[in-house]
Coordinates of C-alpha atoms in Angstrom, one line a residue:
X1 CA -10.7 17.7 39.8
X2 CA -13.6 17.2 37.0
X3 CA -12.1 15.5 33.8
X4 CA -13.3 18.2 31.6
X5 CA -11.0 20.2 31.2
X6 CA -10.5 24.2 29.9
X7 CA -7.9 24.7 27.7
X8 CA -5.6 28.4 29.4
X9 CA -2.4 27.8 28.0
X10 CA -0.8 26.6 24.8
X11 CA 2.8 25.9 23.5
X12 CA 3.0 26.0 19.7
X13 CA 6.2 24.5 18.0
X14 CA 5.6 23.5 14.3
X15 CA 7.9 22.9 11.0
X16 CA 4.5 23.2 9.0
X17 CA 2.4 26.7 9.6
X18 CA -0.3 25.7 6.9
X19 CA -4.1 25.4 8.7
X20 CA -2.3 27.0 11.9
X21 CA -3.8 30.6 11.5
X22 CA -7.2 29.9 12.6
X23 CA -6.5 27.9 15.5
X24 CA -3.9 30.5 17.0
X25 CA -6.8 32.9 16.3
X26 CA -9.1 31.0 18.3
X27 CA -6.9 30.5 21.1
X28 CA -6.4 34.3 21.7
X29 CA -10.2 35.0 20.9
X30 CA -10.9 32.6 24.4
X31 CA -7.7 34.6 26.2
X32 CA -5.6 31.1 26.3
X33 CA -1.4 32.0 27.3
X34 CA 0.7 31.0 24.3
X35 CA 3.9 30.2 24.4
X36 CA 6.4 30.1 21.1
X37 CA 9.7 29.9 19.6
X38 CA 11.1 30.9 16.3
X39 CA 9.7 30.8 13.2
X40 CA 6.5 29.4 15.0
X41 CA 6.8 33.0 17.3
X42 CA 7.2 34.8 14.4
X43 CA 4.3 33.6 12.3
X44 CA 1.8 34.1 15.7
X45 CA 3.0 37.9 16.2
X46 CA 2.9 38.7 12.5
X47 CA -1.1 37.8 12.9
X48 CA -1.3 40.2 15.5
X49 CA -1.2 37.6 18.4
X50 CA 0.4 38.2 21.9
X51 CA 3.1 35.3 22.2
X52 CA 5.3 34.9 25.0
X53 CA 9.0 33.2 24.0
X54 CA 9.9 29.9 25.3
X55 CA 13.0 31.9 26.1
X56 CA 11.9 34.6 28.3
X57 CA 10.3 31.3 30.3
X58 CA 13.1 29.2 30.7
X59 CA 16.2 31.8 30.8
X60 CA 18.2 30.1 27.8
X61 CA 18.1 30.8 24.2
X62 CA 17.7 28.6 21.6
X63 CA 21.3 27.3 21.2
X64 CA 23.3 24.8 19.3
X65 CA 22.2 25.7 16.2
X66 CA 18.4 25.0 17.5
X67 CA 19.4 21.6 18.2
X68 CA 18.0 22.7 21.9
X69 CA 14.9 25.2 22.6
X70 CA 12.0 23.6 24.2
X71 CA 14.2 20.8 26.4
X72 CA 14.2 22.6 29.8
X73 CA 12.3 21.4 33.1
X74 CA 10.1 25.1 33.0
X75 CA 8.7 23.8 29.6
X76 CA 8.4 19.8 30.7
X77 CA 7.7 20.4 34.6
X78 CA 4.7 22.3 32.8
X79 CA 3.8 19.8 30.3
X80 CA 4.0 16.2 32.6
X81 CA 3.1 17.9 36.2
X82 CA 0.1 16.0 37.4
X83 CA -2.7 18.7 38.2
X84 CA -3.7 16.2 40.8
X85 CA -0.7 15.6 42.8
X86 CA 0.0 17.9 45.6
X87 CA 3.5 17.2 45.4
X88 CA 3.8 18.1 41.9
X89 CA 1.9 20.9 42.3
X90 CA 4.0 22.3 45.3
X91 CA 7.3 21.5 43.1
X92 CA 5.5 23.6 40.2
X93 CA 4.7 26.3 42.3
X94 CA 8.2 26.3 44.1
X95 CA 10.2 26.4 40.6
X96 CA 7.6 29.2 39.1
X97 CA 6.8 26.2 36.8
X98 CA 3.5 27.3 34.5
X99 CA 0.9 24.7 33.7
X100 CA 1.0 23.6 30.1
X101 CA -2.7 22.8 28.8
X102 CA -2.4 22.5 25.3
X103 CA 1.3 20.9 22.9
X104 CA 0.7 21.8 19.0
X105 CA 3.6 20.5 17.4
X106 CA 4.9 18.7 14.6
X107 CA 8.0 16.4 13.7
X108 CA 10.9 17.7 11.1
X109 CA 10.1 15.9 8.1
X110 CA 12.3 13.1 8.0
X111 CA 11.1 10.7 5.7
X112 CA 10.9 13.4 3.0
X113 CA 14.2 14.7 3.3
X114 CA 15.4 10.9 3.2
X115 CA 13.1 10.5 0.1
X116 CA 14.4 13.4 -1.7
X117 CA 18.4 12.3 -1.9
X118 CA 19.7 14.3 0.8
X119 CA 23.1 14.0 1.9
X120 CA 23.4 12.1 5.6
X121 CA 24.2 15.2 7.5
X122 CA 21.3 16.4 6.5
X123 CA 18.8 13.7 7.1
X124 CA 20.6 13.3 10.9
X125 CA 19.8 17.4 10.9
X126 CA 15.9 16.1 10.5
X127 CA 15.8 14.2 13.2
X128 CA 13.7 15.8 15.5
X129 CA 14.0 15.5 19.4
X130 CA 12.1 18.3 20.9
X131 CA 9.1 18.0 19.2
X132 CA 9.3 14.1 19.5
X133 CA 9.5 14.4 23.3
X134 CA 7.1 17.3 23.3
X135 CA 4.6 14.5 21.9
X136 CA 5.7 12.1 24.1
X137 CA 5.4 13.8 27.2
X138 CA 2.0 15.3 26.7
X139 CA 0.6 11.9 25.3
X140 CA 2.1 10.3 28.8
X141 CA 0.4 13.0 31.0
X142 CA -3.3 12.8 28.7
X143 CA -5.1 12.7 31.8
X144 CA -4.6 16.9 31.9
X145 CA -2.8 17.8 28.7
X146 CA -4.0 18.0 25.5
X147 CA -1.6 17.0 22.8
X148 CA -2.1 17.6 18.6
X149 CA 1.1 16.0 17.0
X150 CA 0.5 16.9 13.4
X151 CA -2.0 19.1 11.4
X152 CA -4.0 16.2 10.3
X153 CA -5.3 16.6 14.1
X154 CA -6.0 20.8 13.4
X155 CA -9.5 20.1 12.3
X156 CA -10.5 18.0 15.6
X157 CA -8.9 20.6 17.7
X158 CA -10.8 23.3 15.9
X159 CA -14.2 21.4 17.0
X160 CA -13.3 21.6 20.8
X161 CA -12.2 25.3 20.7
X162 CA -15.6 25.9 18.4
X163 CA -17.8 23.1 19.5
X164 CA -16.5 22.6 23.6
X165 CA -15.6 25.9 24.0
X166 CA -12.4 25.0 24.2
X167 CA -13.1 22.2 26.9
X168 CA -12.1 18.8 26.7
X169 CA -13.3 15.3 28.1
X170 CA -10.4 12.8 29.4
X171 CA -11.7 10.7 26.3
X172 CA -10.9 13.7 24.0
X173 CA -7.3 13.9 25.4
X174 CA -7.3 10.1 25.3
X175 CA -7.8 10.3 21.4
X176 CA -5.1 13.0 20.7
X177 CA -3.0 11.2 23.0
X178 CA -3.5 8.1 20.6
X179 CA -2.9 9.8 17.7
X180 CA 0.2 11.0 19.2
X181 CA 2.0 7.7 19.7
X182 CA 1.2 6.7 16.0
X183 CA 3.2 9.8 14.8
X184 CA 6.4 8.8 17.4
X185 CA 6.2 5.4 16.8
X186 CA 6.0 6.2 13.2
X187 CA 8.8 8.6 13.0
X188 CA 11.0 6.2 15.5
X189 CA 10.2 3.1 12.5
X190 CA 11.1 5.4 9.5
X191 CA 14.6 6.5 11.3
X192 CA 15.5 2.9 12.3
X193 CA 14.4 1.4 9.1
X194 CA 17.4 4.1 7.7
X195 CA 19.7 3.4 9.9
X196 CA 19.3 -0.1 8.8
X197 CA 18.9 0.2 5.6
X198 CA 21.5 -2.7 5.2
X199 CA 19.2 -4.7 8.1
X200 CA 22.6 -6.0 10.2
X201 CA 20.3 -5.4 13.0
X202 CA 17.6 -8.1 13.6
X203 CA 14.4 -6.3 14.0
X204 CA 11.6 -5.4 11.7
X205 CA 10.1 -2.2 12.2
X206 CA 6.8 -1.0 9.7
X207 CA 4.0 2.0 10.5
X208 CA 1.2 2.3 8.3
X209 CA -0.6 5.2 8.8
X210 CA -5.1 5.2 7.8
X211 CA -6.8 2.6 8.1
X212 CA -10.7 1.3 6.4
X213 CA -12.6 -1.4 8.3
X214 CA -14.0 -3.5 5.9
X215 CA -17.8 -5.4 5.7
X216 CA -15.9 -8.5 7.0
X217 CA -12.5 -10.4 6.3
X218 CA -12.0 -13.1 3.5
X219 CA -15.8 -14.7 5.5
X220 CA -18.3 -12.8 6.8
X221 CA -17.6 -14.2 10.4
X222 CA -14.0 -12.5 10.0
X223 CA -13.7 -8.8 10.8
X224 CA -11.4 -7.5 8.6
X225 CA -9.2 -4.2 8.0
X226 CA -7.1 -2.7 5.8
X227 CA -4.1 -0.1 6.8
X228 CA -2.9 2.2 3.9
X229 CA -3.6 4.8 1.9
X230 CA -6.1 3.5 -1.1
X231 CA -7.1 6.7 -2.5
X232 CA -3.4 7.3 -3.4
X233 CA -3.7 4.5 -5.7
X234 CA -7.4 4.5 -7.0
X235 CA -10.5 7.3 -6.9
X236 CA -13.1 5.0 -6.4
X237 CA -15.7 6.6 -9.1
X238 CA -19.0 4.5 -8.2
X239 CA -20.2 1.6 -6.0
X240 CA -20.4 0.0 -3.2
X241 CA -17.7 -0.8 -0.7
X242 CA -14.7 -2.8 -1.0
X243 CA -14.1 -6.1 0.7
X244 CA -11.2 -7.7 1.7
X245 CA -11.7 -10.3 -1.0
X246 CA -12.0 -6.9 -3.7
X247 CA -8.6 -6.1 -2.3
X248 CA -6.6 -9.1 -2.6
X249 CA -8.1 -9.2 -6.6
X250 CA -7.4 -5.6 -7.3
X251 CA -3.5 -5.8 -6.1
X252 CA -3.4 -9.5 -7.9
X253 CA -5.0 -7.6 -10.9
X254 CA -2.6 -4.3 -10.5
X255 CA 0.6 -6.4 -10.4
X256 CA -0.3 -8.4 -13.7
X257 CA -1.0 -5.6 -15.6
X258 CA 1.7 -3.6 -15.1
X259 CA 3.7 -6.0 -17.4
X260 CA 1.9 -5.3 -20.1
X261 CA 2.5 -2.8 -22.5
X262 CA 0.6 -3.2 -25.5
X263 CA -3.5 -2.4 -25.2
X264 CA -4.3 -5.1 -22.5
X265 CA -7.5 -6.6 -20.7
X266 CA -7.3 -8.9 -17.8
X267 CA -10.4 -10.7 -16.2
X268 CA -9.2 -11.9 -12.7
X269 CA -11.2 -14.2 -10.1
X270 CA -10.2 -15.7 -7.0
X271 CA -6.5 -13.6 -7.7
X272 CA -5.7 -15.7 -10.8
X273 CA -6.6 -14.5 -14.2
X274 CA -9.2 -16.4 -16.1
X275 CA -8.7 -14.3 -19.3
X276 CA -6.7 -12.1 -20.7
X277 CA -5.4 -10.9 -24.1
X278 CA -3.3 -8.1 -25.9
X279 CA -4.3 -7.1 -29.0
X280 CA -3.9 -3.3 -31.2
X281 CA -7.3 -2.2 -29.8
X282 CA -9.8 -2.3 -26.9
X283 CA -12.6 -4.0 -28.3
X284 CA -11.0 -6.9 -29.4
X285 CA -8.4 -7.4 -26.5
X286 CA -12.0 -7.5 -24.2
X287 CA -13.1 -9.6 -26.7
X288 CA -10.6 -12.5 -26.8
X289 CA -9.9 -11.7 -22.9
X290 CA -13.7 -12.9 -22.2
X291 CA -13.5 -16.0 -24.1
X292 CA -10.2 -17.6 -22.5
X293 CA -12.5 -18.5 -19.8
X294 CA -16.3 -17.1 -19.9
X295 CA -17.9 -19.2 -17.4
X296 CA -15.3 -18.3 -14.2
X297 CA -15.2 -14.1 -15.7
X298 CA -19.0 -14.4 -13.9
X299 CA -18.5 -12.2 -10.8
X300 CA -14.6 -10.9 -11.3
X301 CA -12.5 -8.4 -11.8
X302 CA -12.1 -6.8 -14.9
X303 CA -8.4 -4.5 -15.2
X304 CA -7.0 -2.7 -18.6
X305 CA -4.7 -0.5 -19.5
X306 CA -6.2 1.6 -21.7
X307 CA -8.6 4.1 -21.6
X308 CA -12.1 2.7 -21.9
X309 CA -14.8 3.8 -24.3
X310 CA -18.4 3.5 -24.8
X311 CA -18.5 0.9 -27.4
X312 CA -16.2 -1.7 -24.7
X313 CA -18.2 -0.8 -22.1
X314 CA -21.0 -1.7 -23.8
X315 CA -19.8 -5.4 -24.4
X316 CA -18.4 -5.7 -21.0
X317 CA -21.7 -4.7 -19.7
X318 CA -23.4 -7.8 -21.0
X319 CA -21.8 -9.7 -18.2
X320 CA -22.1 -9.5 -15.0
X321 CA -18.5 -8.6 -12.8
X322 CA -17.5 -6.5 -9.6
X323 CA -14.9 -4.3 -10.2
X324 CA -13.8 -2.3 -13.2
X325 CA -10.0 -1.1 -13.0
X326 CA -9.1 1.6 -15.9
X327 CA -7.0 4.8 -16.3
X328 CA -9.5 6.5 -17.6
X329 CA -13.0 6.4 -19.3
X330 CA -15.1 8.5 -21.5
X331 CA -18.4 9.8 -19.9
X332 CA -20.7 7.2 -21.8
X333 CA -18.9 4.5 -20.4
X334 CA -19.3 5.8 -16.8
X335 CA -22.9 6.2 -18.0
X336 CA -23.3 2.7 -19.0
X337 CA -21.1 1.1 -15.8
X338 CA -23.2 2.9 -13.6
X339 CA -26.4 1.2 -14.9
X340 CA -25.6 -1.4 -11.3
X341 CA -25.1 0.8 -8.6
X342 CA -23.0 -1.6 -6.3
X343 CA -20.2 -1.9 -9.4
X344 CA -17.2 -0.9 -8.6
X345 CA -15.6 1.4 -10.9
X346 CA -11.7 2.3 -9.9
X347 CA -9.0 4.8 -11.9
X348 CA -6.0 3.9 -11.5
X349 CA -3.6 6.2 -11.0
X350 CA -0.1 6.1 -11.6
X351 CA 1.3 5.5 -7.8
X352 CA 4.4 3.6 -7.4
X353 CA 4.6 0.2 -5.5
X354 CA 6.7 -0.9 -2.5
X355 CA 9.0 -3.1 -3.2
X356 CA 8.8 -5.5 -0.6
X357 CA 5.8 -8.3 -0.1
X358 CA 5.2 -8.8 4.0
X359 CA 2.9 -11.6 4.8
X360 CA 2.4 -12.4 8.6
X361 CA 2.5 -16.2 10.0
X362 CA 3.2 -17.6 13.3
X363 CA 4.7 -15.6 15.8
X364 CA 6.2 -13.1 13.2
X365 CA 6.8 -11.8 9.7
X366 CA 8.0 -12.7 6.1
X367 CA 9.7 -10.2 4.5
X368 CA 11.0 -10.3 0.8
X369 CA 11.6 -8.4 -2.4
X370 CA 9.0 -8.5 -4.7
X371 CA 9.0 -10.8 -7.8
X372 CA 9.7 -7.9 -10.0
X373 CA 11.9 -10.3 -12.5
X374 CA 10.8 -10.2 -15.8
X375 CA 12.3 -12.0 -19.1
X376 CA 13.1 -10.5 -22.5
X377 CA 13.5 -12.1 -26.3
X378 CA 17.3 -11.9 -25.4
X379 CA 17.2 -13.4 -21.9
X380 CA 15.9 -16.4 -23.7
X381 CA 18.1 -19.7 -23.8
X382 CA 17.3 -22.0 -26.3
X383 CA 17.8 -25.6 -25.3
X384 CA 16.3 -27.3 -28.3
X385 CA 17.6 -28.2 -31.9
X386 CA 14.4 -26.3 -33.0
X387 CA 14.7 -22.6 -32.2
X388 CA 11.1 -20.6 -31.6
X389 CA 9.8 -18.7 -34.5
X390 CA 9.6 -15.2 -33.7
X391 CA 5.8 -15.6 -33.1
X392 CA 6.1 -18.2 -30.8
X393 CA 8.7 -16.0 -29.1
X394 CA 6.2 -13.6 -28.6
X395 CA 3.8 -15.9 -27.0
X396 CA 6.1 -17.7 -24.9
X397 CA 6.6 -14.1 -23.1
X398 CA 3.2 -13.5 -23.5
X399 CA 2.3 -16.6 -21.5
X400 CA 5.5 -16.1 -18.8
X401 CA 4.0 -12.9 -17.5
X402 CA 1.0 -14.4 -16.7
X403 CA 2.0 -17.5 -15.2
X404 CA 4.7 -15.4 -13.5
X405 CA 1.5 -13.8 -11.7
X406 CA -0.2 -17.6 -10.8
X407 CA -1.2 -19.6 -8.2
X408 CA 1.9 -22.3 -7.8
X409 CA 1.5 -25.1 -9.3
X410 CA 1.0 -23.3 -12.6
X411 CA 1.1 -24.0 -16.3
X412 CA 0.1 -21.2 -18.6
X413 CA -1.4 -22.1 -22.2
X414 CA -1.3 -19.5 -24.9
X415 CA -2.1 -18.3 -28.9
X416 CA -1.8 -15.3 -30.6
X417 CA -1.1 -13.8 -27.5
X418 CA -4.2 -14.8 -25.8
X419 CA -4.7 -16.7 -22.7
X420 CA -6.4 -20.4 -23.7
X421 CA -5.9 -22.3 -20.6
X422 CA -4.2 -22.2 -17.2
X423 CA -3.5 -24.4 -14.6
X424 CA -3.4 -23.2 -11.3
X425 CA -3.0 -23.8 -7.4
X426 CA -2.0 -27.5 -8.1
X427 CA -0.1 -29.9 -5.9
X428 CA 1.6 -31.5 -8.9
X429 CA 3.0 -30.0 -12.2
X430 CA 0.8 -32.5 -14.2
X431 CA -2.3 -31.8 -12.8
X432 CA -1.6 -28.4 -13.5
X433 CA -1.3 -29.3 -17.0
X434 CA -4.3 -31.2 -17.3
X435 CA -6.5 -28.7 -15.9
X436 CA -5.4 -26.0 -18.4
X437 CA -5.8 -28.8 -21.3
X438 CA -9.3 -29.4 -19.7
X439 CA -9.7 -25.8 -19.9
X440 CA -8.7 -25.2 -23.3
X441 CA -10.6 -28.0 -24.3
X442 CA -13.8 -27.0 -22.9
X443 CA -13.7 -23.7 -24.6
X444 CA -13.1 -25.0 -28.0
X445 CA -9.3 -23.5 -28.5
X446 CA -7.5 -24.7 -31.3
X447 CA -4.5 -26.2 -29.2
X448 CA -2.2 -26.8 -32.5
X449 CA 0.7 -24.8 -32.3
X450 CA -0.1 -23.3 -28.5
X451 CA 2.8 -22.3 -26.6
X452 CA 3.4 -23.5 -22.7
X453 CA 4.4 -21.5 -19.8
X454 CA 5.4 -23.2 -16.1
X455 CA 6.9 -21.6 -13.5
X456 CA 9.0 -23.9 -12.4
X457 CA 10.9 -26.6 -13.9
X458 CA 9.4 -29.8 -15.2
X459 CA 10.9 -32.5 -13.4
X460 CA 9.9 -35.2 -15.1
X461 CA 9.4 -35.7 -18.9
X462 CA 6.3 -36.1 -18.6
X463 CA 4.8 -33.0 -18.9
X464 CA 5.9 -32.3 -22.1
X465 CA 4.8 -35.4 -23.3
X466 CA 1.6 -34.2 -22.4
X467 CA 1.7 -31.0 -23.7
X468 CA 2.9 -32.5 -27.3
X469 CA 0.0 -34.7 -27.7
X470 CA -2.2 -31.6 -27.1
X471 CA -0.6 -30.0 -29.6
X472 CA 1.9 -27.5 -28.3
X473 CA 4.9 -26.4 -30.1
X474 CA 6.9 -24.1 -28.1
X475 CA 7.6 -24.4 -24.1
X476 CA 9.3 -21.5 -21.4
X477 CA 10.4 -23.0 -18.4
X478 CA 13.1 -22.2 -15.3
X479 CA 14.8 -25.0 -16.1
X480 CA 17.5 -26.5 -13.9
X481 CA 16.1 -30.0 -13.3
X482 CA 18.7 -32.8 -12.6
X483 CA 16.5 -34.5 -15.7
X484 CA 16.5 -31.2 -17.9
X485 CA 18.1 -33.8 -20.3
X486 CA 15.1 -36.2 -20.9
X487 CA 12.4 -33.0 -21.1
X488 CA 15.0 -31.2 -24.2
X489 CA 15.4 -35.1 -25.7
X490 CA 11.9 -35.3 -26.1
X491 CA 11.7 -32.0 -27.4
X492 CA 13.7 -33.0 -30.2
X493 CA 12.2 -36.1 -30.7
X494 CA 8.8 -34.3 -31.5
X495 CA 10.0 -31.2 -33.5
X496 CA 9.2 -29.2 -30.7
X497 CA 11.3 -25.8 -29.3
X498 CA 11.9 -25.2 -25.5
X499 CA 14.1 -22.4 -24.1
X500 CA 14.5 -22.0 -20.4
X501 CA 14.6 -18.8 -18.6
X502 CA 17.1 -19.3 -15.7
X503 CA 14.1 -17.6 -13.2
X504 CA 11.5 -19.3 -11.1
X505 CA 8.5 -17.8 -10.3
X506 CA 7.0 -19.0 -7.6
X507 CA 3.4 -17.4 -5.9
X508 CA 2.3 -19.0 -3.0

């Protein structure tokens, strides 16, 4: 026995018919035995193919509904008998048992009826078992059968009937057989994951099907990978390709924008934003973004929610930055982008999120919901004598969002709704405060009536103090410090307003 093998028989068993035409076609061009049932032997004879029914082989009808009409040893005997093993081959031959060279097959589609609100009975109905042990049992025997578990496998089938002849190599089989066990395991995780939806039982289950190896992880003397589907978020318009350190800034960059409504530019490095602004149009929302922080937007990531124009692009141009995120742009602004050719230039398109964050460590997994808490004017609890003015109001949400989207320990600074200084990554609350002072400071910003953002409560006074004597007015914080008391005294004390939020907001 060689390990090429010819390909003389076929079973065809699909949900999906779309891209199937041409490869039936081939398959009866080289003379290859197909066998069929249902609406799969109905599509093959109305193209004029001669199909034999899994029926006429086995003796049974397709019964219960259709629940059973491939599960019979005449169609498994076929599909697992070793072509090697005498034994199996004298069992074959005793029980009239054809050989089964070829399983094109595909699962009922289960996460799509799941998705689309169907009742229970009908998702249970969409659980597939003969096609799922179809794939199984052709992926186990690889070494002679070759098995294509879902279209996305018709086009490297097509090569070996055009390209081979129809002949395969035991690495061929090997790959199909691969591709096999992603779509069962796959299919296993999305049934268990709704059958414990409410997650009584302990055991985390998760397929991600694609996958993109990278230049190299978060160094170049990591390898690095990433498993998902990017295009169904972005079309990548220009440039070069992106890194593992691109990714982690563009999902850092997506999650912050998002809260924003009004016209919006972010400048991002290192996951962290380093500038951002909202103001009634493009120009000056880049504008102000750039000069929270001019000297770290070297090299970063540049996000906005609006449509981008020549005259931005233009501006934005003058620096230099790796990635441009956008909804959309007019052709001069492409024009102008494209000037570097390793520039990154992403739309974003409007793909909803998971709402879980997974993060591996150890021996296993963290699994949570995603921070996807955000305050409002009338969440807002005053704590002070001095209530906010309704333009510090607007600042003090301004700044939460972004701190929300901070390195821990943070402290957000903020004016007229732009970004003056932040304090990130810090081991102390303090610290954090003096760095975004520092920061402010070094840029020149006015820090006279300023507004402060933490994400966690201030446990000490001191913090506030600090933040007076800069020349603060109006703080947001958690709140829910055994010594709220002495941070709201001070408050007072200084003519200052402070309302806590009730919500920490942690990033680690």
């Amino acid at each position: 026995m060689t390990a090429t093998k010819k390909i003389k028989s076929a079973l065809i068993s699909v949900f999906h018919k779309d891209g199937l035409d041409e490869i039936v076609k081939q398959l009866d061009k080289k003379g290859v035995q197909i066998y069929s049932t249902g609406g799969t032997q109905s599509f093959i004879e109305g193209l004029g193919v001669k199909v034999q029914s899994v029926e006429s082989l086995t003796g049974y009808p397709s019964i219960l509904g259709g629940r059973v009409k491939t599960l019979h040893p005449k169609v498994f005997g076929g599909i697992l008998g070793r072509r090697d093993d005498k034994d199996h081959q004298q069992q074959m031959a005793e029980y009239e048992i054809p050989e089964i060279d070829l399983i094109i097959v595909d699962l009922y589609p289960f996460e799509d009826t799941v998705a689309s609100g169907a009742s229970h009975t009908d998702i249970i109905e969409k659980i597939d078992i003969g096609g799922i042990s179809l794939i199984r049992a052709a992926a186990k025997n690889y070494k002679d059968v070759v098995i294509v578990p879902s279209k996305d496998q018709y086009g490297q089938l097509q090569n070996v009937l055009e390209s081979q002849n129809g002949e395969t190599s035991l690495e061929d089989r090997k790959s199909f057989a691969t591709a096999a066990f992603a779509v069962s395991s796959g299919y296993d995780a999305a049934i268990f994951n709704y059958f414990n939806s409410d997650e009584t039982f302990p055991a985390f289950r998760k397929a991600v099907n694609g996958s993109k190896t990278l230049r190299y992880g978060e160094n170049p003397h990591q390898r690095g990978t990433f498993y998902g589907d990017f295009n169904a978020f972005f079309e990548q318009l220009h440039g070069k390709e992106i890194s593992y350190n691109n990714l982690l800034d563009i999902d850092a960059a997506v999650s912050l924008i998002a809260e924003f409504n009004e016209t919006t530019v972010a400048v991002l490095k290192h996951n962290n934003a380093c500038g951002l602004a909202s103001r009634s149009n493009l120009a000056e929302a880049w504008k102000e973004a750039l000069a929270g922080d001019p000297v770290s937007a070297f090299g970063g990531i540049i996000i906005t929610n609006k449509k981008v124009t020549a005259d931005v692009a233009g501006e934005i141009n003058k620096i230099f930055f790796e990635v441009v995120i956008a909804p959309a742009y007019d052709q001069e602004s492409l024009e102008i982008f494209k000037q570097k050719k390793n520039r990154i230039i992403l739309v974003q398109k409007p793909t909803a999120v998971t709402a879980f964050n997974t993060r591996s460590l150890l021996n296993g997994v963290l699994v949570q919901e995603k921070d996807l808490k955000m305050e409002t004017k009338d969440s807002l609890k005053p704590v002070t004598s001095k209530a906010p003015s309704d333009t510090e109001v607007a600042d003090l949400l301004f700044a939460n969002k972004i701190v929300k989207h901070s390195k821990s320990n943070a402290i957000v600074l903020a004016k007229n709704k732009q970004l003056i200084g932040s304090g990130i990554g810090q081991t102390s609350r303090v610290d954090a405060l003096k760095q975004a002072i520092a920061k402010a400071q070094a840029f020149e910003f006015d820090m006279e009536g300023a507004v402060m953002a933490s994400d966690a409560f201030f446990p000490f006074a001191d913090s506030v103090e600090i933040a007076a004597e800069a020349g603060v007015s109006s703080v947001i914080q958690p709140g829910g410090s055994v010594r709220d008391k002495d941070s709201i005294d001070f408050c007072d004390a200084h003519n200052m307003s402070m309302v806590f939020t009730g919500t920490r907001h942690f990033k680690h």
